[in-house]
């Protein structure tokens, strides 16, 4: 990894198999497999300045701003959970070695069992993948970019492009975080011992582990945990930003590492900034990198 690196009742519209409330969709590529229920949020089309202004504290040189225009899309409200990822693995008959013989990457492990001091992911036991007890609704971890991509394909979607991810994270904001100029311990799960710039926290001892998805307030688009908890795989190869305006960019044509975004429970606030970029080899895995998916509008 490159480290710098009371509810209200709304109208329900049924379209296909999707309930448009905060969109709960049942998608799958295998009619005989289990339905994986994923809550989706509609992200409107629009334009924004991707990257960070030169005066932003802790910005990196690879965050040069340029204008991006995006079509509308839907994004999963929460990071994909251990329980959801286990359903996929078992439906695809992924064995203890993490390989999926019928997938697009048959020689690449999709996932690794969690263990030791970071044992809040999945175990392979009794011939199937199961979440560690008590961590069913924590973000899926120890999945490679190949595993993240296979999951997204299985549910009928894809990983977000880096541009989609930042646009959705910002939710119309231009500040370092979608919460403003600061990110507090009540707003995200990160290393609270190091808040951003001159900001302060009321609790400075970090959790040091992932939390149940949706434990912190959603942004203006209704997305939870875009800052902290777990880094999230994007579809793009990591590369230099273009210098001209782009429409629906998909990143570098080739590369060595894949983009990850959002920071995690063990990283400082600066790495959780909306514009912060990091990357990791597509075959790498970590207890602090997970997945969020995108579907067509």
XYZ file of C-alpha atoms in Angstrom:
297
model
C 0.000 0.000 0.000
C 1.263 3.433 -0.897
C 0.707 5.412 2.276
C 0.859 9.229 1.904
C 0.572 7.845 1.216
C -37.884 8.629 14.275
C -37.488 7.490 10.529
C -39.780 8.959 7.868
C -41.804 7.011 5.332
C -40.951 7.904 1.732
C -42.727 6.990 -1.514
C -41.578 3.678 -2.871
C -41.145 3.198 -6.601
C -40.579 -0.306 -7.853
C -38.372 -0.570 -10.908
C -37.388 -4.094 -11.863
C -36.165 -5.660 -8.646
C -34.962 -2.428 -7.052
C -36.801 -0.563 -4.324
C -36.107 3.151 -4.593
C -36.216 4.282 -0.987
C -32.547 4.583 -0.392
C -32.139 2.055 -3.115
C -32.204 -1.526 -1.890
C -31.342 -3.750 -4.839
C -31.239 -7.470 -5.301
C -28.664 -8.157 -8.012
C -26.870 -11.309 -9.102
C -25.257 -12.825 -12.174
C -26.140 -16.404 -11.195
C -29.886 -17.213 -11.127
C -29.203 -20.278 -8.984
C -27.150 -18.376 -6.398
C -28.263 -16.409 -3.352
C -29.652 -12.910 -3.602
C -27.294 -10.416 -1.984
C -29.283 -7.493 -0.646
C -27.336 -4.239 -1.030
C -28.725 -0.812 -0.174
C -27.932 1.637 -2.960
C -27.988 5.439 -3.066
C -28.618 7.508 -6.183
C -25.766 9.898 -7.038
C -26.776 12.701 -9.450
C -24.875 13.654 -12.563
C -22.683 16.712 -12.273
C -19.287 18.356 -12.504
C -16.695 19.045 -9.815
C -13.061 19.930 -9.257
C -11.275 16.666 -8.547
C -8.157 16.879 -6.412
C -7.259 19.518 -3.848
C -6.425 23.237 -3.953
C -2.764 24.109 -3.478
C -3.451 25.611 -0.065
C -5.058 22.523 1.437
C -3.119 21.328 4.481
C -1.328 17.978 3.989
C -2.162 17.780 0.290
C 0.113 15.709 -1.936
C 1.602 16.532 -5.314
C -0.596 13.973 -7.073
C -3.791 15.850 -6.212
C -3.592 18.497 -8.973
C -7.107 19.764 -9.593
C -8.964 19.294 -12.871
C -12.627 19.427 -13.860
C -14.556 16.168 -14.045
C -18.081 15.652 -15.367
C -19.880 12.450 -14.418
C -23.078 10.736 -15.473
C -25.503 9.670 -12.745
C -24.839 6.385 -10.973
C -25.763 4.453 -7.859
C -23.342 3.568 -5.089
C -23.695 1.192 -2.146
C -24.671 3.172 0.935
C -22.333 1.113 3.105
C -19.084 -0.727 2.619
C -19.771 -4.344 1.636
C -19.900 -6.457 4.769
C -18.305 -9.745 5.744
C -21.725 -11.422 5.585
C -22.381 -10.165 2.051
C -18.948 -11.130 0.804
C -19.250 -14.625 2.319
C -22.494 -15.212 0.407
C -20.690 -14.408 -2.824
C -17.667 -16.600 -2.054
C -19.808 -19.605 -1.203
C -22.047 -19.116 -4.254
C -18.927 -19.160 -6.455
C -17.486 -22.202 -4.649
C -14.340 -20.340 -3.632
C -12.275 -22.735 -1.571
C -9.796 -22.207 1.244
C -7.115 -21.041 -1.217
C -9.305 -18.117 -2.269
C -9.398 -19.168 -5.938
C -12.488 -19.058 -8.154
C -12.102 -21.452 -11.067
C -15.113 -20.035 -12.921
C -14.259 -16.383 -12.433
C -12.446 -13.822 -14.576
C -9.231 -14.272 -12.575
C -8.981 -18.035 -11.940
C -5.313 -17.928 -10.884
C -5.666 -14.970 -8.527
C -6.786 -15.408 -4.905
C -9.879 -13.345 -4.203
C -9.696 -13.404 -0.415
C -7.649 -14.588 2.536
C -8.853 -15.774 5.934
C -8.374 -13.344 8.788
C -6.348 -14.365 11.821
C -4.161 -13.159 14.660
C -4.501 -9.580 15.846
C -6.690 -8.596 12.864
C -9.260 -11.350 13.160
C -12.400 -9.464 12.186
C -12.954 -10.820 8.684
C -13.803 -14.281 7.346
C -12.792 -17.841 8.217
C -12.994 -20.910 5.993
C -14.551 -23.693 8.045
C -16.780 -26.670 7.327
C -16.245 -26.215 3.597
C -17.509 -22.639 3.460
C -16.612 -19.045 4.246
C -18.174 -17.604 7.404
C -17.785 -14.216 9.092
C -15.982 -14.156 12.408
C -18.708 -14.172 15.062
C -19.741 -10.642 15.967
C -18.217 -9.140 12.814
C -20.909 -10.068 10.303
C -21.752 -6.423 9.613
C -18.212 -5.072 9.672
C -16.641 -4.240 6.294
C -15.209 -7.188 4.374
C -11.420 -7.324 4.622
C -8.455 -9.335 3.312
C -9.926 -9.196 -0.181
C -7.718 -8.465 -3.166
C -8.659 -6.088 -5.973
C -9.465 -9.231 -7.974
C -11.863 -10.349 -5.253
C -13.456 -6.924 -5.065
C -13.908 -6.870 -8.841
C -15.384 -10.384 -8.947
C -17.873 -9.466 -6.226
C -18.946 -6.308 -8.038
C -19.446 -8.283 -11.247
C -21.428 -10.961 -9.439
C -23.966 -8.437 -8.136
C -24.294 -6.774 -11.534
C -22.101 -3.746 -10.951
C -18.507 -2.610 -10.879
C -16.011 -0.937 -8.602
C -16.253 2.854 -8.529
C -13.840 4.770 -10.680
C -11.595 7.044 -8.679
C -13.569 10.019 -9.994
C -16.905 8.483 -8.993
C -15.515 7.746 -5.559
C -14.290 11.297 -4.875
C -17.417 12.910 -6.323
C -19.632 10.698 -4.146
C -17.453 11.289 -1.091
C -17.509 15.065 -1.477
C -21.295 15.193 -2.000
C -21.031 18.758 -3.240
C -18.398 19.957 -0.764
C -15.047 21.566 -1.582
C -13.546 21.279 1.904
C -10.940 18.683 2.961
C -13.724 16.431 4.259
C -17.414 16.174 3.478
C -17.871 17.205 7.121
C -16.049 20.500 6.538
C -12.529 21.503 7.520
C -12.354 18.983 10.374
C -13.169 15.309 10.873
C -13.983 14.472 14.482
C -14.121 11.231 16.440
C -17.932 11.433 16.282
C -17.891 11.604 12.480
C -15.574 8.795 11.374
C -13.533 5.823 12.533
C -9.879 6.779 12.050
C -6.787 7.215 14.211
C -8.196 9.840 16.557
C -4.777 10.515 18.071
C -3.972 12.605 14.990
C -6.819 14.906 13.947
C -6.467 17.145 10.911
C -4.420 20.343 11.019
C -5.469 22.377 14.094
C -8.647 20.347 14.724
C -9.234 18.518 18.008
C -11.023 15.374 19.189
C -12.886 14.672 22.422
C -11.533 11.097 22.362
C -7.942 10.541 21.277
C -7.579 6.790 21.760
C -8.526 5.192 18.412
C -10.618 2.055 18.081
C -7.810 0.353 16.176
C -10.339 -1.850 14.403
C -13.198 -1.640 11.932
C -16.672 -0.803 13.208
C -20.128 -1.923 12.079
C -20.891 -0.223 8.765
C -23.079 2.848 9.173
C -21.860 3.582 12.706
C -21.159 7.202 11.761
C -23.372 9.852 10.083
C -23.923 9.754 6.329
C -22.797 12.531 3.995
C -25.183 14.768 2.037
C -25.693 12.025 -0.569
C -26.604 9.481 2.107
C -23.348 7.491 1.992
C -21.802 6.242 5.224
C -18.134 5.750 6.105
C -16.637 7.455 3.077
C -14.012 8.723 5.513
C -12.237 6.087 7.601
C -13.214 2.595 8.752
C -11.629 0.887 5.719
C -9.839 1.977 2.582
C -11.907 1.098 -0.511
C -10.736 -0.396 -3.799
C -11.407 1.611 -6.970
C -11.316 0.278 -10.517
C -8.518 2.583 -11.732
C -4.833 1.999 -12.119
C -2.990 4.610 -10.085
C -1.525 7.299 -12.316
C -0.974 11.012 -12.873
C -4.096 13.117 -13.231
C -4.823 14.648 -16.661
C -4.409 18.391 -17.144
C -7.622 18.957 -19.121
C -11.302 18.563 -18.263
C -12.604 14.997 -18.487
C -15.988 13.303 -18.787
C -16.453 9.965 -17.000
C -12.694 9.302 -16.681
C -11.524 5.778 -15.910
C -7.934 6.498 -14.906
C -4.608 5.464 -16.356
C -4.603 2.904 -19.183
C -1.974 0.775 -17.445
C -0.181 0.687 -14.147
C 1.306 -1.320 -11.328
C -1.030 -0.516 -8.444
C -4.762 0.033 -8.099
C -6.269 3.055 -6.388
C -7.626 2.826 -2.852
C -9.505 5.687 -1.213
C -10.940 6.892 2.084
C -8.411 6.105 4.806
C -9.018 3.596 7.564
C -9.403 3.038 11.282
C -5.626 3.118 11.851
C -4.706 6.042 9.587
C -4.484 9.716 10.535
C -7.169 12.196 9.499
C -5.029 13.622 6.681
C -5.289 10.287 4.845
C -9.087 10.403 5.105
C -9.354 13.633 3.110
C -11.721 13.548 0.133
C -8.827 14.180 -2.276
C -6.218 11.918 -0.703
C -4.969 9.162 -3.003
C -3.296 5.888 -2.178
C -2.796 2.636 -4.040
C -1.898 -1.009 -3.619
C -0.977 -3.964 -5.806
C -4.126 -5.703 -7.102
C -3.018 -8.998 -5.568
C -2.388 -7.461 -2.149
C -4.732 -7.817 0.809
C -5.117 -6.058 4.128
C -7.238 -5.956 7.237
C -7.861 -2.309 6.423
C -8.990 -2.386 2.763
C -12.540 -3.182 1.701
C -15.035 -2.525 -1.076
C -17.995 -0.420 -2.156
C -19.844 -0.989 -5.449
C -21.446 1.086 -8.201
C -24.446 0.272 -10.406
C -25.899 2.033 -13.422
C -28.633 4.576 -12.570
